C-alpha positions as MATLAB code, in Angstrom:
seq = 'MKTTSTKKPEVLAPAGTLEKLKTAIHYGADAVYIGGNRYGLRSRAGNFTYEEMHEGVDFAKKHDAKVYVAANMVTHEGDEVGAGEFFRTLRDIGIHAVIVSDPALIEICAMEAPGLPIHLSTQASATNYETLNFWQQEGLERVVLAREVGMDELKQIRQHTSVEIEAFIHGAMCISYSGRCTLSNHMSDRDANRGGCSQSCRWKYDLFEMPQPGEHKTVLAGEPVEDFSMSAVDMSMIRHIPDLVENGVDSLKIEGRMKSIHYVSTVSNVYRQAIDAYCNDPDNYAFKQEWEDELWKVAQRELAAGFYYGMPTENEQLFGERRKIPAYAFIGQVLAYDEKTQIATIQQRNNFGVGDEVEFYGPNFTHVQQNIRQLWDENDTPIDRAPQAMMVVKMKVNAAVRPYDMMRKRK';
ca = [
     -25.353  -16.348    5.091;
     -27.457  -14.271    2.976;
     -25.414  -12.794    0.326;
     -25.988   -8.935   -0.930;
     -23.306   -8.610   -3.009;
     -21.413  -11.551   -4.756;
     -19.639   -9.555   -6.598;
     -15.601   -9.907   -6.291;
     -14.124   -6.144   -5.734;
     -10.854   -5.642   -7.095;
      -7.668   -5.287   -5.059;
      -5.697   -2.171   -5.634;
      -2.038   -2.175   -4.704;
       0.039    0.777   -4.526;
       3.281    0.942   -7.195;
       5.750    3.744   -6.271;
       8.166    2.088   -9.166;
       7.522   -0.080  -12.287;
       9.180   -2.706  -10.640;
       6.457   -2.557   -7.838;
       3.896   -2.140  -10.254;
       4.773   -5.663  -12.138;
       5.415   -6.733   -8.640;
       1.967   -6.028   -7.286;
       0.111   -7.478  -10.327;
       1.961  -10.831  -10.148;
       1.005  -10.901   -6.481;
      -2.622  -10.883   -7.208;
      -3.369   -6.920   -7.629;
      -6.176   -6.532  -10.197;
      -5.205   -2.900  -10.524;
      -2.712   -0.480   -9.416;
      -1.842    3.051   -8.335;
       0.780    5.082   -9.474;
       1.956    9.194   -9.474;
       3.348   11.043  -12.383;
       5.919   13.649  -12.232;
       3.381   16.076  -10.979;
      -0.015   16.959   -9.219;
       0.566   13.718   -6.731;
       0.608   13.734   -2.768;
       4.078   11.757   -2.724;
       6.445   13.833   -4.225;
       9.406   11.382   -2.862;
       7.711    8.427   -4.406;
       9.327    6.791   -7.448;
       7.077    8.815   -9.475;
       6.779    7.350  -13.003;
       7.908    8.947  -16.363;
       5.306    9.046  -19.177;
       7.844    6.076  -20.497;
       7.674    4.027  -17.805;
       3.714    4.485  -17.621;
       3.730    2.960  -21.317;
       5.600    0.333  -19.839;
       3.269   -0.218  -16.865;
       0.167    0.138  -18.908;
       1.568   -2.660  -21.356;
       2.447   -5.174  -18.538;
      -1.119   -4.225  -16.933;
      -3.284   -5.141  -20.023;
      -1.025   -8.415  -20.658;
      -1.878   -9.345  -17.281;
      -5.623   -8.206  -17.404;
      -4.950   -5.718  -14.349;
      -5.580   -1.954  -14.541;
      -3.542    1.708  -13.782;
      -4.411    4.265  -12.515;
      -2.622    7.492  -11.658;
      -2.957    9.715   -8.121;
      -2.988   13.517   -9.160;
      -5.196   14.313   -5.832;
      -2.860   17.528   -4.872;
      -4.564   20.605   -3.355;
      -3.722   23.081   -6.275;
      -2.798   26.539   -5.849;
      -2.678   29.433   -8.172;
      -0.537   28.253  -10.976;
      -0.376   24.582  -10.212;
      -3.009   23.712  -12.787;
      -0.674   25.214  -15.658;
      -0.321   22.495  -17.399;
      -2.701   20.322  -16.284;
      -4.938   19.622  -19.685;
      -1.920   18.423  -21.439;
      -0.860   15.887  -18.243;
      -4.311   14.564  -18.497;
      -4.674   14.179  -22.307;
      -1.038   12.349  -22.085;
      -2.436   10.349  -19.662;
      -5.468    9.332  -21.815;
      -3.304    8.792  -24.832;
      -0.732    6.463  -22.782;
      -3.955    4.372  -21.647;
      -4.000    4.984  -17.907;
      -7.423    3.697  -17.030;
      -8.603    6.814  -14.628;
      -7.100    9.496  -12.451;
      -7.706    9.874   -9.028;
      -8.074   13.560   -7.816;
      -9.183   15.610   -5.394;
      -9.534   19.470   -6.461;
     -12.538   20.373   -8.347;
     -10.084   22.861  -10.563;
      -8.401   19.595  -11.459;
     -11.343   17.431  -12.246;
     -13.012   20.135  -14.437;
      -9.875   20.648  -16.430;
      -9.638   17.031  -16.679;
     -13.013   16.557  -17.679;
     -12.739   19.317  -20.457;
      -9.476   18.819  -21.797;
      -9.151   15.387  -21.584;
     -12.593   13.586  -22.227;
     -12.838    9.891  -22.304;
     -10.298    9.649  -19.264;
     -12.181    7.760  -16.248;
     -11.767   10.244  -13.203;
     -11.986    8.771   -9.334;
     -12.613   11.152   -6.516;
      -9.531   10.714   -3.970;
      -9.903   10.287   -0.117;
      -8.443   13.950    0.236;
     -11.814   14.934   -0.843;
     -13.294   13.545    2.773;
     -16.594   11.829    0.615;
     -18.228   10.470    3.974;
     -21.838   10.557    2.576;
     -24.057    9.454    0.081;
     -25.363   12.545   -1.038;
     -21.630   13.485   -1.444;
     -21.115   10.666   -3.783;
     -24.196   11.246   -5.845;
     -22.809   14.906   -6.556;
     -19.993   13.306   -7.699;
     -21.461   10.873   -9.999;
     -23.650   13.852  -11.390;
     -20.708   15.542  -12.395;
     -19.295   12.508  -14.536;
     -17.451   10.656  -11.976;
     -17.208    7.033  -12.189;
     -15.822    6.202   -8.679;
     -15.640    7.695   -5.076;
     -12.915    6.313   -2.620;
     -14.481    6.886    0.258;
     -12.722    9.056    3.700;
     -10.782    6.612    5.951;
     -13.128    8.087    8.936;
     -16.133    6.244    7.070;
     -17.642    3.577    9.546;
     -18.709    0.003    8.484;
     -22.514    1.583    9.286;
     -22.281    4.616    7.101;
     -20.392    2.578    4.506;
     -23.517    0.132    4.093;
     -25.953    3.014    3.714;
     -23.693    4.714    1.298;
     -23.926    1.603   -0.721;
     -27.736    1.456   -0.331;
     -28.170    4.942   -1.404;
     -25.834    5.514   -4.630;
     -25.033    3.300   -7.657;
     -21.628    4.559   -8.192;
     -18.585    2.852   -7.563;
     -16.884    2.753   -3.957;
     -13.226    2.049   -3.061;
     -12.157    2.018    0.291;
      -8.874    1.277    2.314;
      -8.081   -1.848    3.925;
      -4.881   -1.817    4.761;
      -1.889    0.460    5.201;
      -0.832    4.475    7.306;
      -3.498    5.832    8.974;
      -3.184    9.847    9.063;
      -3.823   11.625   12.366;
      -5.433   14.357   10.706;
      -8.758   14.231    8.689;
      -8.822   13.055    5.734;
      -4.574   13.587    5.386;
      -5.284   17.813    5.418;
      -2.943   18.393    7.660;
      -0.344   21.646    8.145;
       2.113   20.140   10.620;
       4.494   19.661    8.138;
       4.598   23.225    6.192;
       5.467   24.563    9.544;
       7.711   22.076   10.808;
       9.742   21.304    7.800;
       8.374   24.051    5.317;
       7.196   21.285    3.095;
       3.578   21.688    1.714;
       1.640   18.239    2.985;
      -1.120   18.582    0.676;
       0.725   19.597   -2.625;
       2.791   16.400   -2.068;
       5.968   17.314    0.588;
       4.530   15.894    3.602;
       7.232   15.162    6.596;
       5.211   13.176    8.472;
       5.615   15.523   11.636;
       3.174   13.190   13.463;
       5.623   10.408   13.384;
       8.343   12.681   14.944;
       9.292   11.932   18.810;
       8.089   14.593   21.085;
       8.590   15.684   24.473;
       7.674   18.308   27.178;
       9.901   21.035   27.764;
      10.155   24.307   29.727;
      11.871   27.284   28.813;
      13.039   29.243   32.148;
      15.475   31.389   30.229;
      15.612   32.113   26.158;
      17.481   28.961   24.396;
      17.803   27.099   27.512;
      15.162   23.746   27.278;
      14.661   21.939   30.294;
      12.446   18.316   30.032;
       9.221   18.333   31.960;
       9.608   14.818   32.094;
      12.913   14.220   33.476;
      12.755   10.726   35.200;
       9.503    9.796   33.650;
       9.127    7.197   30.927;
       8.916    9.262   27.452;
       5.748    8.067   25.158;
       7.163    8.215   21.614;
       4.993    9.201   18.568;
       2.551   11.232   20.356;
       0.577   12.150   17.606;
       1.259    8.728   15.507;
      -1.923    6.337   14.643;
      -1.329    2.687   14.386;
      -1.857    1.081   10.798;
      -5.309   -0.398    9.085;
      -5.678   -3.800    8.668;
      -9.073   -5.238    7.597;
      -8.014   -8.815    6.711;
     -10.608  -10.093    9.599;
     -13.349   -8.319    7.981;
     -13.370   -9.168    4.438;
     -16.866  -10.540    4.208;
     -18.417   -7.107    5.550;
     -16.526   -5.173    2.869;
     -17.787   -7.383    0.083;
     -21.198   -7.956    1.603;
     -21.690   -3.845    1.999;
     -20.938   -3.753   -1.817;
     -17.470   -2.121   -1.881;
     -15.960   -2.518   -5.632;
     -12.052   -1.449   -4.934;
     -10.239   -2.718   -1.796;
      -7.479   -0.248   -1.369;
      -3.939   -0.627    0.009;
      -1.819    1.993    1.213;
       2.140    2.491    0.541;
       3.325    4.126   -2.529;
       6.491    4.473   -0.844;
       6.474    0.816    0.650;
       9.242   -2.109   -0.326;
       8.379   -5.092   -2.790;
       8.261   -6.861   -0.141;
       5.194   -5.168    1.283;
       3.210   -4.902   -1.745;
       3.973   -8.547   -2.526;
       2.923   -9.887    0.702;
       0.125   -7.236    1.150;
      -1.297   -8.039   -2.249;
      -0.809  -11.857   -1.742;
      -2.583  -11.924    1.247;
      -5.644   -9.963    0.371;
      -6.048  -11.835   -3.041;
      -5.934  -15.015   -0.810;
      -8.938  -13.885    1.043;
     -11.080  -12.416   -1.030;
     -11.089  -15.363   -3.384;
     -11.773  -17.476   -0.403;
     -14.473  -15.524    0.508;
     -16.089  -14.511   -3.093;
     -15.704  -17.882   -4.388;
     -17.391  -19.928   -1.281;
     -18.823  -17.294    1.054;
     -21.175  -19.904    2.970;
     -18.140  -21.890    3.660;
     -15.560  -18.904    4.411;
     -13.693  -18.958    7.430;
     -10.617  -16.455    8.265;
      -7.193  -18.110    8.378;
      -5.058  -16.921   11.054;
      -1.839  -17.364    8.565;
      -3.197  -14.726    6.510;
      -3.165  -12.071    9.147;
       0.723  -13.638   10.782;
       1.956  -13.377    6.947;
       0.682   -9.513    7.113;
       2.937   -8.878   10.302;
       5.825  -10.311    8.558;
       6.012   -6.546    6.652;
       4.026   -4.475    9.393;
       5.923   -1.255   10.191;
       3.396   -0.452   13.096;
       0.983   -1.984   15.189;
      -2.476   -3.325   13.343;
      -6.101   -1.886   14.272;
      -9.200   -1.799   12.053;
      -9.246    2.181   11.937;
     -12.513    3.614   12.083;
     -14.552    0.831   10.792;
     -15.937   -0.209   13.709;
     -15.946    2.794   16.101;
     -14.143    5.912   17.147;
     -10.183    4.892   17.674;
      -9.150    4.902   21.149;
      -5.734    5.347   22.393;
      -5.217    1.378   21.684;
      -5.221    2.833   18.271;
      -2.548    4.810   19.348;
       1.257    4.640   19.176;
       2.580    5.347   22.524;
       5.955    3.939   24.272;
       6.943    0.348   23.189;
       5.881   -1.720   20.662;
       3.218   -4.698   21.752;
       4.678   -6.705   18.214;
       7.496   -6.206   15.957;
       8.433   -7.714   12.501;
      10.393  -10.820   12.297;
      11.536  -11.336    9.039;
      13.798   -9.019    6.861;
      13.549   -9.194    2.853;
      17.162  -10.482    1.520;
      16.201  -11.436   -2.237;
      14.098  -11.988   -5.233;
      14.226  -14.914   -7.485;
      15.612  -14.126  -11.186;
      15.306  -17.618  -12.670;
      15.483  -21.133  -11.819;
      16.858  -24.153  -13.318;
      14.507  -27.556  -12.928;
      17.126  -30.121  -13.889;
      19.956  -28.697  -11.327;
      17.350  -27.181   -8.760;
      19.355  -24.117   -8.584;
      17.812  -20.703   -8.382;
      19.284  -17.396   -9.190;
      18.518  -14.877   -6.715;
      19.371  -11.054   -6.776;
      20.554  -10.244   -3.195;
      18.425   -7.244   -1.194;
      19.817   -7.797    2.224;
      22.612   -9.352    3.192;
      22.643  -13.525    3.815;
      24.792  -16.188    3.897;
      25.593  -20.054    4.149;
      23.816  -21.488    7.599;
      20.960  -19.106    7.387;
      17.457  -20.206    7.677;
      15.011  -19.002    4.937;
      11.361  -18.668    3.798;
      10.699  -18.415   -0.413;
       7.561  -17.180   -0.947;
       5.566  -16.645   -4.037;
       2.087  -15.976   -5.631;
      -0.971  -18.509   -4.932;
       0.338  -18.147   -1.070;
       3.053  -20.506   -1.532;
       6.045  -20.906    0.988;
       9.140  -23.027    1.099;
      11.428  -22.781    4.189;
      15.088  -24.450    4.157;
      18.515  -23.787    5.367;
      21.273  -22.373    2.718;
      23.989  -24.908    2.137;
      26.052  -23.829   -0.452;
      25.956  -20.227   -2.120;
      27.721  -19.202   -5.229;
      28.252  -16.154   -6.914;
      27.103  -15.217  -10.666;
      30.295  -16.688  -11.971;
      29.794  -20.385  -10.209;
      32.546  -19.303   -7.627;
      31.895  -20.731   -4.088;
      31.068  -17.722   -1.422;
      29.980  -17.746    2.107;
      28.113  -14.425    2.012;
      25.952  -12.398   -0.195;
      26.935   -8.821    1.297;
      27.078   -6.402   -1.564;
      23.504   -4.850   -2.732;
      21.942   -6.129   -6.048;
      24.486   -8.574   -6.597;
      23.584  -11.892   -8.226;
      24.124  -15.128   -6.512;
      23.067  -18.929   -6.983;
      21.674  -21.480   -4.388;
      20.138  -24.866   -4.550;
      16.623  -25.287   -3.189;
      14.395  -27.750   -1.730;
      11.557  -26.966   -3.655;
      10.860  -25.516   -7.137;
      10.633  -21.515   -7.450;
       9.800  -18.807   -9.886;
      10.624  -15.527  -11.100;
       9.631  -12.793   -8.858;
       9.552  -15.186   -5.638;
      11.081  -13.346   -2.773;
      13.164  -14.646   -0.321;
      13.323  -13.667    3.555;
      15.103  -14.797    7.080;
      14.097  -14.041   10.752;
      15.660  -10.866   12.109;
];
């Protein structure tokens, strides 16, 4: 294989909370993106205070990682008030870049917080190299491509621009073009483009006739109802890492600031393995089915390649029964491990107990399976189960584990 680009791309993971930030970096992310208390599109995510940003940046720097802040909302009149101070504060904290879509916020950031790099958000629908060149001339260092860009288009874009390219590789797909949707505004009075999306496209729908005011009669009575009629399957590009690297993508982005640490750790871990395997030895690279199997342990929907290899069909929409369901539940996180006693201290995240078959996994794609034989509470009192949320328990493990390792079991 003739390599056109040997540069190893950045693994960029979502971090809705400080815990998720640290988890993502431990599991191989080169950078994370977070939200502040204003200007983002995830008002329900665990957005960061300035103090938490300080701690997150300090942690990231110790691990040679970066922190970006999403400020990608569409601004209405008055929304821009205070933006200059917001961006200056992020710059002074040490945030590595902000991700912005609105030209007004881009100009405010450039004028009032010089020195803070700006990345163009996917919400801006960048789909051609002329657009990327325009934003580069405006001083932006990176452009996040629209999810609608195909692989052939990506190749052409890379050949005609030198600005950094960021592209989504895993996570939820929006049914509307580049996320610009008003379903949520009309159905729940929550502005999707100002951080309040209620994901109306994921709701279950039916078709009704209304013969009388207030009367609803389903037209599909007796017929199988196909749920989620406007809902797309999730994206997964784990099988196509070589195409992304060879076409010069600088940053590979994982969606999901509202997802769990189970999701963040697993997905970051898998893509770290695949990207390293290809970039370290592209001529002998081989896709491993275990990577995709691992992603299915945290998948919320079915998986497809989005728009990269053609227009999505009905097979990339969610209709009727799911064709595949995740088989694992996240149940705990390792806090400490004693090598002499082989006892692990674990924080419970879901009910488990003696007799359960569990799996530990950690950074560098380590996996250990075992049956729980004995369990103690934090006072060393024997117990049969750990039913209380976030309780601390102890158990003997068959192999060494480390803090930040995760524990899960089959559902």
